[in-house]
CSV table of C-alpha atoms and ligand atoms in Angstrom, one decimal:
chain,number,residue,atom,x,y,z
L,1,MET,CA,0.1,0.0,0.1
L,2,SER,CA,2.6,2.4,1.1
L,3,LYS,CA,5.1,1.2,-1.5
L,4,LYS,CA,2.3,2.0,-4.2
L,5,LEU,CA,2.0,5.5,-3.0
L,6,LEU,CA,5.5,6.2,-3.2
L,7,VAL,CA,5.6,4.8,-6.7
L,8,VAL,CA,2.8,7.3,-7.5
L,9,ALA,CA,4.6,10.2,-5.7
L,10,GLY,CA,7.6,9.3,-7.7
L,11,GLY,CA,6.0,9.4,-10.9
L,12,ILE,CA,4.3,12.6,-10.2
L,13,ILE,CA,7.8,14.3,-9.5
L,14,ALA,CA,9.3,12.7,-12.6
L,15,VAL,CA,6.8,14.4,-14.7
L,16,ALA,CA,7.0,17.8,-13.0
L,17,ALA,CA,10.5,17.7,-13.7
L,18,MET,CA,10.1,16.8,-17.2
L,19,VAL,CA,7.7,19.8,-17.7
L,20,THR,CA,9.4,22.4,-15.8
L,21,GLY,CA,12.8,21.4,-17.4
L,22,LEU,CA,15.7,19.2,-16.2
L,23,GLY,CA,18.1,22.1,-15.2
L,24,VAL,CA,15.7,23.1,-12.2
L,25,ARG,CA,17.1,22.1,-8.8
L,26,ALA,CA,15.2,23.0,-5.5
L,27,ASP,CA,18.4,24.0,-3.9
L,28,GLU,CA,20.0,26.1,-6.7
L,29,PHE,CA,18.8,29.6,-5.9
L,30,THR,CA,20.4,32.7,-7.7
L,31,LYS,CA,21.6,36.0,-6.7
L,32,GLU,CA,18.2,37.2,-8.0
L,33,ASP,CA,16.3,34.9,-5.7
L,34,VAL,CA,18.3,36.1,-2.7
L,35,ASP,CA,17.9,39.7,-3.4
L,36,ARG,CA,14.2,39.1,-3.6
L,37,TYR,CA,14.1,37.2,-0.3
L,38,GLN,CA,15.9,40.2,1.3
L,39,ASP,CA,13.7,42.6,-0.1
L,40,GLU,CA,10.6,40.6,1.1
L,41,PHE,CA,12.2,40.4,4.7
L,42,MET,CA,13.0,44.2,4.6
L,43,SER,CA,9.7,45.0,3.7
L,44,VAL,CA,8.3,43.1,6.7
L,45,VAL,CA,11.0,44.9,8.9
L,46,GLU,CA,9.7,48.5,7.5
L,47,LYS,CA,6.2,47.4,8.4
L,48,GLY,CA,7.3,46.4,11.8
L,49,ARG,CA,9.1,49.7,12.3
L,50,ALA,CA,5.9,51.4,11.7
L,51,LEU,CA,4.0,49.2,14.1
L,52,TRP,CA,6.5,49.9,16.8
L,53,GLY,CA,6.0,53.6,16.2
L,54,SER,CA,2.2,53.4,16.1
L,55,PRO,CA,-0.3,55.1,18.4
L,56,ASP,CA,-2.9,52.9,17.3
L,57,LEU,CA,-1.4,49.4,18.3
L,58,GLY,CA,-3.1,49.7,21.7
L,59,THR,CA,-5.7,51.8,23.1
L,60,ASN,CA,-4.4,54.8,24.9
L,61,GLY,CA,-2.3,56.2,22.0
L,62,VAL,CA,1.2,55.0,23.5
L,63,ALA,CA,3.6,53.5,21.1
L,64,CYS,CA,6.4,50.9,21.8
L,65,GLY,CA,8.8,53.2,20.5
L,66,GLN,CA,8.2,55.8,23.3
L,67,CYS,CA,10.1,53.4,25.7
L,68,HIS,CA,12.1,51.4,23.1
L,69,PRO,CA,13.8,53.7,20.5
L,70,ASN,CA,15.1,51.7,17.7
L,71,ALA,CA,13.5,48.5,19.6
L,72,ALA,CA,16.3,49.0,22.3
L,73,ASN,CA,16.1,47.0,25.6
L,74,THR,CA,13.9,44.2,23.9
L,75,HIS,CA,17.0,41.8,23.4
L,76,PRO,CA,15.4,39.3,20.9
L,77,GLU,CA,18.7,37.4,21.0
L,78,THR,CA,18.0,36.1,24.5
L,79,TYR,CA,14.7,34.5,23.7
L,80,PRO,CA,13.3,32.1,24.5
L,81,LYS,CA,13.9,32.7,28.1
L,82,PHE,CA,12.8,32.6,31.7
L,83,GLN,CA,10.4,35.3,32.8
L,84,LYS,CA,10.2,35.5,36.6
L,85,GLN,CA,6.8,37.4,36.6
L,86,LEU,CA,5.4,35.1,34.3
L,87,GLY,CA,6.9,32.1,35.9
L,88,ARG,CA,8.2,30.2,32.7
L,89,VAL,CA,10.1,30.2,29.5
L,90,VAL,CA,8.7,32.3,27.0
L,91,ALA,CA,9.0,33.5,23.3
L,92,PHE,CA,9.8,36.7,22.3
L,93,ARG,CA,6.3,37.4,21.1
L,94,GLU,CA,4.9,36.8,24.4
L,95,MET,CA,6.7,39.6,25.7
L,96,VAL,CA,5.6,41.9,22.9
L,97,ASN,CA,2.1,40.8,23.7
L,98,TRP,CA,2.8,41.6,27.4
L,99,CYS,CA,3.9,45.2,26.8
L,100,LEU,CA,1.0,45.4,24.3
L,101,GLN,CA,-1.5,44.6,26.9
L,102,ASN,CA,0.2,46.6,29.7
L,103,PRO,CA,1.8,49.9,28.6
L,104,LEU,CA,-0.4,50.2,25.7
L,105,GLU,CA,-3.5,48.9,27.3
L,106,GLY,CA,-4.2,46.7,24.1
L,107,GLN,CA,-5.2,43.3,23.1
L,108,PRO,CA,-2.6,40.6,22.5
L,109,LEU,CA,-1.8,39.7,18.9
L,110,GLY,CA,-2.3,36.0,17.9
L,111,LEU,CA,1.3,34.4,17.8
L,112,ASP,CA,1.3,33.7,14.0
L,113,ASP,CA,-0.2,37.2,13.5
L,114,PRO,CA,1.8,38.8,10.5
L,115,ASP,CA,1.9,42.3,12.4
L,116,LEU,CA,3.7,40.1,15.4
L,117,VAL,CA,6.0,38.5,13.0
L,118,ALA,CA,6.7,42.0,11.5
L,119,MET,CA,7.4,43.4,15.0
L,120,GLU,CA,9.7,40.5,15.9
L,121,ALA,CA,11.4,41.1,12.4
L,122,TYR,CA,11.9,45.0,13.0
L,123,ALA,CA,13.5,44.1,16.6
L,124,THR,CA,15.5,41.4,15.5
L,125,TRP,CA,16.9,43.4,12.5
L,126,GLU,CA,17.9,46.2,14.9
L,127,ARG,CA,20.0,43.7,16.8
L,128,ARG,CA,21.7,42.2,13.8
L,129,GLY,CA,25.1,41.4,14.7
L,130,VAL,CA,24.5,40.5,18.4
L,131,GLU,CA,25.6,37.1,19.3
L,132,LEU,CA,22.7,34.8,20.1
L,133,ALA,CA,22.5,34.5,23.9
L,134,PRO,CA,19.6,32.0,24.5
L,135,GLY,CA,18.3,32.3,27.9
L,136,LYS,CA,20.3,35.2,29.1
L,137,HIS,CA,18.5,37.7,31.6
A,1,MET,CA,-15.5,62.8,37.1
A,2,THR,CA,-16.2,61.4,40.6
A,3,ASP,CA,-14.0,58.3,39.4
A,4,SER,CA,-10.9,60.4,38.4
A,5,ALA,CA,-11.4,62.6,41.5
A,6,SER,CA,-11.2,59.4,43.7
A,7,ARG,CA,-8.5,57.7,41.8
A,8,ARG,CA,-6.4,60.8,42.2
A,9,ASP,CA,-6.9,60.9,46.0
A,10,PHE,CA,-6.0,57.3,46.4
A,11,LEU,CA,-3.0,57.8,44.5
A,12,LYS,CA,-2.0,60.8,46.3
A,13,GLY,CA,-2.3,58.7,49.4
A,14,ALA,CA,-0.5,55.7,48.2
A,15,GLY,CA,2.3,58.1,46.8
A,16,ALA,CA,2.8,59.7,50.3
A,17,ALA,CA,2.8,56.3,52.2
A,18,ALA,CA,5.4,54.9,49.8
A,19,ALA,CA,7.5,58.2,50.5
A,20,VAL,CA,7.6,58.1,54.2
A,21,SER,CA,10.0,55.1,54.0
A,22,THR,CA,12.1,56.3,51.2
A,23,LEU,CA,12.8,59.9,51.4
A,24,PRO,CA,16.3,61.3,52.6
A,25,LEU,CA,14.8,62.8,55.8
A,26,SER,CA,17.9,63.3,57.4
A,27,MET,CA,20.4,65.1,55.0
A,28,VAL,CA,24.0,64.9,55.4
A,29,LYS,CA,25.5,68.3,56.0
A,30,LEU,CA,28.9,69.1,54.8
A,31,ALA,CA,30.7,72.0,56.7
A,32,PHE,CA,31.0,74.8,54.2
A,33,ALA,CA,31.2,78.6,54.4
A,34,ASP,CA,28.0,80.0,55.7
A,35,PRO,CA,25.5,77.3,56.7
A,36,ALA,CA,22.7,79.9,56.6
A,37,GLN,CA,23.3,79.9,52.8
A,38,ASP,CA,22.8,76.1,52.5
A,39,PHE,CA,19.8,75.2,50.6
A,40,THR,CA,18.2,72.3,48.7
A,41,PHE,CA,15.7,72.1,45.9
A,42,ALA,CA,13.6,69.7,44.2
A,43,TYR,CA,13.9,68.7,40.5
A,44,ILE,CA,10.9,66.9,38.6
A,45,SER,CA,11.1,66.3,34.9
A,46,ASP,CA,9.8,64.6,31.7
A,47,SER,CA,6.2,63.7,32.6
A,48,HIS,CA,4.9,63.5,29.1
A,49,ILE,CA,1.4,64.1,30.0
A,50,GLN,CA,-0.5,62.4,27.1
A,51,HIS,CA,-3.7,63.3,25.9
A,52,ILE,CA,-6.1,60.2,24.7
A,53,LYS,CA,-9.4,62.1,24.2
A,54,GLY,CA,-12.1,64.1,25.9
A,55,ASN,CA,-10.7,64.3,29.6
A,56,GLU,CA,-8.8,60.8,29.2
A,57,PHE,CA,-5.0,60.9,29.6
A,58,VAL,CA,-2.5,58.2,29.7
A,59,ARG,CA,-2.9,56.8,33.4
A,60,ASN,CA,0.7,55.5,33.6
A,61,TRP,CA,2.1,59.0,33.0
A,62,ASP,CA,-0.2,60.9,35.0
A,63,ARG,CA,0.8,58.7,38.1
A,64,GLY,CA,4.2,59.4,37.8
A,65,LEU,CA,3.9,63.0,37.9
A,66,ILE,CA,1.1,62.8,40.7
A,67,ARG,CA,3.5,60.9,42.9
A,68,ALA,CA,6.5,63.2,42.4
A,69,VAL,CA,4.3,66.1,43.3
A,70,ALA,CA,2.8,64.5,46.5
A,71,GLU,CA,6.4,63.4,47.6
A,72,THR,CA,8.1,66.8,47.0
A,73,ASN,CA,5.4,68.0,49.1
A,74,LEU,CA,6.4,65.8,52.0
A,75,LEU,CA,10.1,66.9,51.9
A,76,ARG,CA,11.5,68.1,55.3
A,77,PRO,CA,13.7,70.2,55.4
A,78,LYS,CA,11.5,72.1,52.7
A,79,PRO,CA,13.3,72.8,49.6
A,80,ASP,CA,13.8,76.3,48.6
A,81,PHE,CA,12.0,76.0,45.4
A,82,VAL,CA,11.0,73.4,42.9
A,83,MET,CA,12.3,73.1,39.2
A,84,PHE,CA,10.6,71.2,36.6
A,85,GLY,CA,13.0,70.1,33.6
A,86,GLY,CA,10.7,69.8,30.6
A,87,ASP,CA,8.5,67.7,28.7
A,88,LEU,CA,5.6,68.2,30.6
A,89,ALA,CA,3.5,67.3,27.6
A,90,GLN,CA,3.8,64.5,25.0
A,91,LEU,CA,2.5,66.4,22.1
A,92,GLY,CA,2.3,69.8,23.3
A,93,THR,CA,-1.5,70.3,23.1
A,94,LYS,CA,-3.2,72.7,25.2
A,95,GLU,CA,-5.1,69.9,26.8
A,96,GLU,CA,-1.7,68.2,27.7
A,97,LEU,CA,-0.1,71.3,29.0
A,98,ASP,CA,-3.3,72.6,30.9
A,99,HIS,CA,-3.5,68.9,32.4
A,100,GLY,CA,0.1,69.0,33.3
A,101,ALA,CA,-0.2,72.6,34.9
A,102,GLU,CA,-3.1,71.5,36.8
A,103,LEU,CA,-1.1,68.5,38.5
A,104,LEU,CA,1.7,70.7,39.2
A,105,ALA,CA,-0.5,73.3,40.8
A,106,LYS,CA,-0.9,70.8,43.6
A,107,LEU,CA,2.7,71.4,44.6
A,108,ASP,CA,3.2,73.6,47.6
A,109,TYR,CA,5.5,75.7,45.5
A,110,LYS,CA,5.4,77.5,42.3
A,111,PRO,CA,7.9,75.4,39.9
A,112,ARG,CA,10.3,77.3,37.8
A,113,MET,CA,10.0,75.8,34.4
A,114,VAL,CA,12.3,74.3,31.6
A,115,MET,CA,11.3,74.0,27.9
A,116,GLY,CA,11.4,70.4,26.6
A,117,GLU,CA,11.0,69.5,22.8
A,118,HIS,CA,7.5,67.8,23.5
A,119,ASP,CA,6.2,71.2,24.8
A,120,TYR,CA,7.6,73.2,22.2
A,121,TYR,CA,7.1,71.8,18.6
A,122,LEU,CA,3.3,72.1,18.1
A,123,ASP,CA,3.2,76.0,18.4
A,124,LEU,CA,6.6,76.8,19.0
A,125,GLY,CA,6.3,77.3,22.8
A,126,GLU,CA,3.4,79.8,22.6
A,127,TYR,CA,0.9,78.2,24.8
A,128,TRP,CA,3.7,77.0,27.1
A,129,SER,CA,4.8,80.6,27.7
A,130,LYS,CA,1.5,81.7,28.2
A,131,LEU,CA,1.2,79.3,30.9
A,132,PHE,CA,4.6,79.4,32.4
A,133,GLY,CA,6.4,82.7,31.1
A,134,ASP,CA,10.0,82.9,29.8
A,135,GLN,CA,11.8,80.3,27.7
A,136,TYR,CA,15.0,81.4,28.9
A,137,TYR,CA,16.1,83.5,32.2
A,138,SER,CA,18.2,83.5,35.2
A,139,PHE,CA,17.9,84.1,38.7
A,140,ASP,CA,20.2,84.4,41.9
A,141,HIS,CA,19.6,82.2,45.2
A,142,LYS,CA,21.5,82.3,48.5
A,143,GLY,CA,24.9,83.2,46.3
A,144,VAL,CA,24.1,81.1,43.5
A,145,HIS,CA,23.7,82.0,40.1
A,146,PHE,CA,21.0,79.9,38.1
A,147,VAL,CA,20.5,80.0,34.4
A,148,VAL,CA,17.7,78.3,32.5
A,149,LEU,CA,18.2,77.5,28.9
A,150,ASN,CA,15.7,76.6,26.1
A,151,SER,CA,18.2,74.1,24.7
A,152,ILE,CA,15.8,72.1,22.2
A,153,LEU,CA,15.8,74.8,19.3
A,154,THR,CA,16.9,73.5,15.9
A,155,PHE,CA,17.5,74.9,12.3
A,156,ASP,CA,15.0,77.4,10.9
A,157,GLU,CA,14.6,75.4,7.8
A,158,TRP,CA,13.6,72.4,9.8
A,159,THR,CA,11.1,74.3,12.1
A,160,HIS,CA,9.7,76.7,9.7
A,161,GLU,CA,9.7,75.4,6.0
A,162,ARG,CA,9.7,71.8,6.1
A,163,TRP,CA,6.5,70.3,7.6
A,164,PRO,CA,3.3,70.9,6.0
A,165,THR,CA,1.5,71.1,9.5
A,166,PRO,CA,2.5,72.0,13.1
A,167,GLU,CA,1.2,68.5,14.2
A,168,GLN,CA,3.5,66.6,11.6
A,169,ARG,CA,6.2,68.8,12.7
A,170,MET,CA,5.7,67.9,16.6
A,171,LEU,CA,5.2,64.1,15.7
A,172,GLU,CA,8.5,64.2,13.9
A,173,MET,CA,10.2,65.6,16.5
A,174,ALA,CA,8.4,63.5,19.3
A,175,ALA,CA,9.8,60.1,18.0
A,176,LEU,CA,13.3,59.8,19.7
A,177,ASP,CA,14.7,57.4,17.1
A,178,ASN,CA,13.2,59.4,13.9
A,179,PRO,CA,15.9,59.8,11.3
A,180,ASN,CA,13.7,63.0,10.0
A,181,GLY,CA,14.3,64.8,13.5
A,182,SER,CA,17.0,67.6,14.0
A,183,PRO,CA,19.8,68.1,16.4
A,184,PHE,CA,18.8,70.5,19.3
A,185,MET,CA,20.8,73.7,19.8
A,186,VAL,CA,20.8,76.7,22.1
A,187,GLY,CA,21.5,78.9,19.3
A,188,GLU,CA,23.2,82.2,18.6
A,189,LYS,CA,20.7,84.7,20.0
A,190,GLN,CA,20.4,82.6,23.3
A,191,ARG,CA,24.2,82.2,23.5
A,192,GLU,CA,24.6,86.1,23.1
A,193,TRP,CA,22.0,86.5,25.9
A,194,LEU,CA,24.1,84.0,27.9
A,195,ARG,CA,27.3,85.7,27.4
A,196,LYS,CA,25.7,89.1,28.5
A,197,ASP,CA,24.0,87.4,31.5
A,198,LEU,CA,27.3,85.9,32.8
A,199,GLU,CA,29.3,89.1,32.2
A,200,LYS,CA,27.6,90.6,35.6
A,201,VAL,CA,28.6,87.5,37.5
A,202,ASP,CA,31.6,87.1,39.6
A,203,LYS,CA,33.7,84.1,38.4
A,204,GLU,CA,33.8,82.7,42.0
A,205,THR,CA,29.9,82.5,42.0
A,206,PRO,CA,28.6,78.8,41.8
A,207,LEU,CA,26.9,78.7,38.6
A,208,VAL,CA,24.0,76.2,37.8
A,209,VAL,CA,22.7,76.0,34.2
A,210,PHE,CA,19.1,73.9,33.7
A,211,SER,CA,18.7,72.7,30.2
A,212,HIS,CA,16.5,70.1,28.7
A,213,SER,CA,19.0,68.4,26.6
A,214,PRO,CA,22.7,67.5,27.5
A,215,ILE,CA,24.9,70.5,26.9
A,216,GLN,CA,27.3,67.7,25.8
A,217,LYS,CA,27.4,65.2,22.9
A,218,ILE,CA,26.5,61.6,23.8
A,219,TYR,CA,24.2,60.3,21.1
A,220,LYS,CA,23.1,62.2,18.3
A,221,GLY,CA,20.7,59.4,17.0
A,222,TRP,CA,18.3,60.1,20.0
A,223,ASN,CA,19.4,63.7,20.6
A,224,PHE,CA,21.0,62.9,23.6
A,225,TRP,CA,22.9,66.0,22.4
A,226,THR,CA,23.2,69.5,21.9
A,227,ASP,CA,24.8,70.7,18.5
A,228,ASP,CA,26.4,74.0,19.9
A,229,ALA,CA,27.4,72.3,23.0
A,230,GLU,CA,31.0,73.2,23.0
A,231,GLU,CA,30.1,77.1,22.3
A,232,VAL,CA,27.8,77.1,25.3
A,233,GLN,CA,30.5,75.1,27.6
A,234,ALA,CA,33.1,77.9,26.4
A,235,LEU,CA,30.9,80.4,27.9
A,236,LEU,CA,30.5,78.6,31.4
A,237,LYS,CA,34.3,77.8,31.3
A,238,PRO,CA,35.5,80.9,33.3
A,239,PHE,CA,33.5,80.1,36.2
A,240,ASP,CA,35.1,77.9,39.0
A,241,LYS,CA,32.0,76.0,40.1
A,242,THR,CA,29.9,75.1,37.1
A,243,THR,CA,27.2,72.4,36.9
A,244,VAL,CA,24.6,71.7,34.2
A,245,VAL,CA,21.6,69.8,35.3
A,246,TYR,CA,19.6,68.3,32.3
A,247,GLY,CA,16.4,66.3,31.6
A,248,HIS,CA,15.4,64.7,28.4
A,249,VAL,CA,17.4,61.5,28.7
A,250,HIS,CA,15.3,59.8,31.2
A,251,GLN,CA,18.2,58.1,32.9
A,252,ILE,CA,20.8,58.6,35.4
A,253,GLN,CA,23.8,60.1,33.7
A,254,TYR,CA,26.8,62.3,35.1
A,255,ASN,CA,30.0,63.5,33.6
A,256,GLN,CA,32.7,66.1,34.2
A,257,ILE,CA,34.2,68.2,31.3
A,258,GLY,CA,36.9,70.5,32.4
A,259,ASN,CA,35.2,72.5,35.3
A,260,ILE,CA,31.9,71.9,34.4
A,261,ALA,CA,29.9,69.0,36.1
A,262,PHE,CA,27.0,67.5,34.2
A,263,HIS,CA,24.1,65.8,36.0
A,264,ALA,CA,21.0,64.2,34.2
A,265,VAL,CA,17.5,63.8,36.0
A,266,MET,CA,15.0,60.9,35.8
A,267,ALA,CA,11.7,61.0,34.2
A,268,THR,CA,8.5,60.6,36.0
A,269,ALA,CA,7.0,58.9,33.1
A,270,TRP,CA,9.1,56.3,31.7
A,271,PRO,CA,13.0,55.3,31.6
A,272,TRP,CA,14.9,55.2,28.3
A,273,PRO,CA,17.4,52.6,27.3
A,274,TYR,CA,21.1,53.6,27.5
A,275,PRO,CA,22.3,54.2,23.9
A,276,GLN,CA,24.8,51.3,24.2
A,277,SER,CA,21.8,48.8,24.0
A,278,TYR,CA,21.2,49.9,20.9
A,279,ALA,CA,23.6,47.7,18.7
A,280,GLN,CA,24.0,49.8,15.8
A,281,ALA,CA,24.6,53.3,17.7
A,282,ASP,CA,27.8,55.0,17.5
A,283,GLN,CA,27.5,56.6,21.3
A,284,HIS,CA,29.6,58.1,24.2
A,285,LEU,CA,28.0,57.5,27.4
A,286,PRO,CA,30.2,59.2,29.9
A,287,VAL,CA,32.6,56.5,31.5
A,288,LEU,CA,31.9,58.3,34.9
A,289,THR,CA,28.4,57.3,34.8
A,290,VAL,CA,27.2,54.2,36.9
A,291,PRO,CA,23.9,53.5,35.1
A,292,MET,CA,20.6,53.2,36.9
A,293,ASN,CA,19.3,49.5,37.1
A,294,ARG,CA,17.6,47.9,34.2
A,295,ALA,CA,13.7,48.6,34.4
A,296,ASP,CA,11.4,45.7,35.4
A,297,PRO,CA,8.4,46.3,33.0
A,298,PHE,CA,6.1,44.6,35.6
A,299,PHE,CA,6.4,47.4,37.9
A,300,GLU,CA,5.3,50.3,35.9
A,301,ARG,CA,6.9,53.1,37.9
A,302,ASP,CA,10.3,51.2,38.1
A,303,ALA,CA,13.4,53.3,36.7
A,304,THR,CA,11.3,56.6,37.1
A,305,GLY,CA,11.4,59.0,40.0
A,306,TRP,CA,12.3,62.7,40.6
A,307,GLN,CA,15.5,64.3,42.5
A,308,PHE,CA,16.4,66.2,45.8
A,309,ILE,CA,19.3,68.5,45.3
A,310,ASP,CA,21.6,69.6,48.2
A,311,MET,CA,23.5,72.7,47.0
A,312,SER,CA,25.4,73.3,50.3
A,313,THR,CA,28.9,73.0,48.8
A,314,GLY,CA,28.0,75.3,45.9
A,315,ARG,CA,27.9,72.0,43.9
A,316,VAL,CA,25.1,69.7,43.2
A,317,ALA,CA,24.7,66.6,45.5
A,318,MET,CA,21.6,64.8,43.9
A,319,ASP,CA,19.5,62.4,45.5
A,320,TYR,CA,17.3,60.1,43.1
A,321,ASN,CA,14.3,59.3,44.6
A,322,LEU,CA,13.4,56.2,42.6
A,323,TYR,CA,10.0,54.7,43.1
A,324,ASN,CA,10.6,51.2,42.8
A,325,ASN,CA,14.2,51.1,43.6
A,326,THR,CA,17.0,51.7,45.8
A,327,ASN,CA,17.6,55.6,45.9
A,328,ARG,CA,20.9,56.6,44.5
A,329,ARG,CA,23.0,59.6,45.6
A,330,VAL,CA,25.5,61.2,43.0
A,331,ALA,CA,27.5,64.1,44.6
A,332,PHE,CA,30.5,66.2,43.4
A,333,ASN,CA,34.0,64.9,45.1
A,334,ALA,CA,35.9,68.1,45.3
A,335,ALA,CA,39.3,66.1,45.9
A,336,LYS,CA,38.7,64.3,42.8
A,337,GLY,CA,37.1,67.0,41.1
A,338,HIS,CA,34.0,65.1,39.6
A,339,PRO,CA,30.5,63.9,40.5
A,340,GLU,CA,30.5,60.4,41.8
A,341,ASP,CA,27.9,57.9,42.9
A,342,MET,CA,28.2,57.5,47.0
A,343,ALA,CA,27.6,53.8,46.7
A,344,PHE,CA,28.5,52.2,43.3
A,345,GLN,CA,31.4,54.2,42.0
A,346,ASP,CA,34.2,51.7,42.6
A,347,PRO,CA,33.9,49.1,39.9
A,348,ALA,CA,33.9,46.6,42.5
A,349,ARG,CA,30.7,47.7,43.9
A,350,ARG,CA,28.6,47.6,40.9
A,351,ILE,CA,25.8,45.3,40.4
A,352,ALA,CA,24.5,43.3,37.8
A,353,PRO,CA,21.3,45.3,37.0
A,354,GLN,CA,23.6,48.1,36.2
A,355,VAL,CA,24.8,46.3,33.1
A,356,HIS,CA,22.8,47.5,30.0
A,357,TYR,CA,23.2,45.5,26.7
J,1,FE2,FE1,11.3,63.4,27.7
J,2,FE2,FE1,12.9,65.8,25.7
């Protein structure tokens, strides 16, 4: 049964390869590809920066950037890590949500919300070059 | 209405109760010249009163200022006067400045005011001046000459030509890390006024300058900076005992440049990261500074506070009253010729929360 499935799957891949051309390999990305990936990433970073500066993210007009210029003092390289007040090891996004709910008096974002991903992307970009330090307080 | 009134009363009570255990009630008196000339003053700064809508303001920032006012009123011995170091408002609106003025009116003292960029860039200080008076001035008190500068001015082109509306201009200057912002400066006109003002003052008179931005260059990206700092410093140089006290940075900083001692004050609203914690920054935090503790966001008043300043030596001895933290005292050490922290200056005595990264 499962062998049959594999044979069928193999057949589909072989057909796909013939249709799209034999020169294509999944791991052979080009410089253009890499540039495009980087541009995609930077556009999300830009969106994240805007969210960090936005008075509309919470309910009281306060923006993250008021206390975290350039997302400083957020240490994304230290996550996941133990947060004493939450009593467990948490992800960076959970601390974003904590600040969103408290100083910004807002609603938490879903952990896969593109806005939350963008905010993480921005904070991480501002920390580029800093060594990973998981767990560091 | 009733709600906000009772909330305010409660907070005032809570602030007062907390204050009793933390205020420096017994001042260490140093033996200097004429003890009758000894005096103290209080310094409150950076309250960033922020309007939401109608009669709603950001509760967190309100509480910081309410507490500073309540605690200042409890000071014994009573300070001779109270300073407010700028950034009373967040976006310079009439609502914010009025509300800030109303909270300051609870002081048993009429504060002397310093202009901050958040007070200024909406209407270029017009309403602020209506409420509080001159934007730069000097006064004498018990043998000390005090000068207040408006140090948050910038290029005319940026101020007058660049932005389509005053609201946008204010927003551009309010975001600390905004690359569209512009460096602070005292400017030629005020420097000329300062030169004339100081001409009349004996060079042995202790001189204290209050400004919003540091009259020294620490990190340009966040305007921890005054562009004509060297020109202003040159005017202060002839004086034997000169101190600059500044706000804006929302953190403990101190420094010594030549004969000029520098002290920063805390915000009542929120603390700022040290520039060294921005990985991409080229910054120059004075090596003398032992930083404040890293803030704990789970205590909303942590790393905020106000200052009680003892002038008995003609120099500043500054008690930082930190709402959720051990108080700090930074005082001029005459033997060493610079300010130092009374507990932590020795590198061997530093503690882990003072390490910012
Ligand atoms: Fe400020
Ligand atoms: Fe400021």
